[in-house]
Amino acid sequence: MPVTGGTINMMEYLLQGSVLDQSLESLLHRLRGLCDNMEPETFLDHEMVFLLKGQQASPFVLRARRSMDKSGMPWHLRYLGQPEIGDKNRHALVRNCVDIATSDNLTDFLVEMGFRMDHEFVAKGHVFRKGIMKIVVYKIFRILMPGNTESIEPLSLSYLVELNVVAPAGQDIVSDDMRNFAEQLKPLVHLEKIDPKRLM
Amino acid sequence: CRSVSQVPVAEGKSVQQTVELLARRLEALGADKQGTFGVDCETYHTAAALGTQGQTGKLMYVMHNSEYPLSCFALFENGPCLVADANFDTLMVKLKGFFQNAKANKIESRGTRYQYCDFLVKLGTVTMGPSARGISVEVEYCPCVIANDCWNLLMEFMQSFMGSHTPGIPSVFGSKHDSAYSPGDTMVQYMELFNKIRKQQQVPVAGIR
C-alpha cells in the first residue's frame, strides 16, 4: 500500500461496496479497462488490529499490516480517525489517517507501548489505480488459530470493494471524482459511503 | 559498525574548547571536514491514564539522526527499537492523550563530520535546552558491518586521537555475535550516552553557548 507523508493532516476518502464471488471476474474485467495500465497487482496481507485502553471511553486503535507474499516489504502501521461529520452532500466517508512504514518488530513494539491485539485477519485480492484513486477488491479470511496464518477460512461468499484516496485535508473535490468513477462501476457494484457507526 | 562514546571535558577548558582540541587532532591526522550531523532524542512517558494497564513509569524515546533523514527511531530502554518513517512523529501527536512528551528532557548532539579514509568521525556537542552538557564522539568503520570483526581496528583508530579516552567495547556489540550491525544499534548507543549525560552534573560555567 502506498505510504504518503509530509502533511500532518492527511485524510482518507472512502467508498465501499461488495460483490458476490460469482461476479468477481466481470468486475475485474471492467476495472482492467477503466484503470491505469499497469501489471495486474495481487496481494496477500495479514492485518492485526491493536487497541490501547486508557481512561478515555474509546480505546486508541492502530492497524499493523504485513505482506505475506512479498518479501522485504516494510510493515504498514495505520491510524484512522473518526469519520468527519460533515456535509451530507459530501460523497465519500472522510477520516484523518496517518500511514507509517516500519521495521518488522512492530508488534513487539506496540505491545511494549501497552497495546493489545484485538483481532486479526488475512486479506487477499487485487489492487488497481486510476490517478490518485486506489481500488481494492479483496476477500477477508478468518484466522482459525491465533497467529497461524496457514489455516484460514473465508469470512463470506463475497469480495469487499473499496475506492479510496489519501489526500491533504480540504480537498473535497476528490470525493466528486470518486463519485464519478463509482458511477462507471454500476451496476456491477454499488460503492457507497458507509458510516461504520451505523453498523454497530 | 560504529562506536558512540563520551569524551569528558578537558581540565580547565570548556566544552567548546575540548571539541576544538579533538577536531584539531583529527585534522592533524589528515581527516577532512564533511558537513554536519545531528542526533536528537525526545522522551515520552505513559500518562497517568494508563495506570490500569500496569505499564506505569515506562519511558519511550523517539530519536532522529541526520544520517537517516527520512526515518524516526523509537525505543524502550532494554526493549525493542522500532525503525519507522518520519510520519511516526505525527502519530505521537495523535497519541498525546496516552504518551506525554517530556519536552524539558529533549537532548541532542550536533557537530561536524570528519572523513579519514574508511573512517567517519562525528564530533558532537551534546546540549539540553540552552546548555552544553558534554561531548559525543561517534566513530564508524564504513566497510564492515560485522561488529566483532572490526572492533580492534576501531579501537586502534580511536586511540590515535582520543588517547586514554578511548571507550571500551559498546554493549550492543556483545549481543550481536556475527549478525550485521544496523542503524538501530547506533541509536541505542546514543540513547545510553544521552541517559548518562542527563544524570551527570551540569558542566560548570564556560560550556554555555
PDB file of C-alpha atoms in Angstrom, chain B residues 12 17 42 45 70 73-74 91 116-117 123 143-144 177 187:
ATOM      1  CA  GLY B  12      40.134  23.779  32.870  1.00  0.00           C
ATOM      2  CA  GLN B  17      37.371  24.197  23.590  1.00  0.00           C
ATOM      3  CA  GLU B  42      12.776  13.146  22.885  1.00  0.00           C
ATOM      4  CA  HIS B  45       6.216   8.764  29.302  1.00  0.00           C
ATOM      5  CA  LEU B  70      13.515  10.045   6.352  1.00  0.00           C
ATOM      6  CA  PHE B  73      13.635   5.621  15.705  1.00  0.00           C
ATOM      7  CA  ALA B  74      11.506   4.714  18.704  1.00  0.00           C
ATOM      8  CA  LEU B  91       1.378   9.543  15.223  1.00  0.00           C
ATOM      9  CA  TYR B 116      39.534   9.813   7.254  1.00  0.00           C
ATOM     10  CA  CYS B 117      39.968   7.048   4.662  1.00  0.00           C
ATOM     11  CA  LEU B 123      32.247  15.119  16.943  1.00  0.00           C
ATOM     12  CA  PRO B 143      33.364  -1.095   5.044  1.00  0.00           C
ATOM     13  CA  CYS B 144      32.430  -3.540   7.772  1.00  0.00           C
ATOM     14  CA  HIS B 177      27.665 -12.206  17.661  1.00  0.00           C
ATOM     15  CA  MET B 187      20.576   4.809  18.180  1.00  0.00           C
TER      16      MET B 187
END
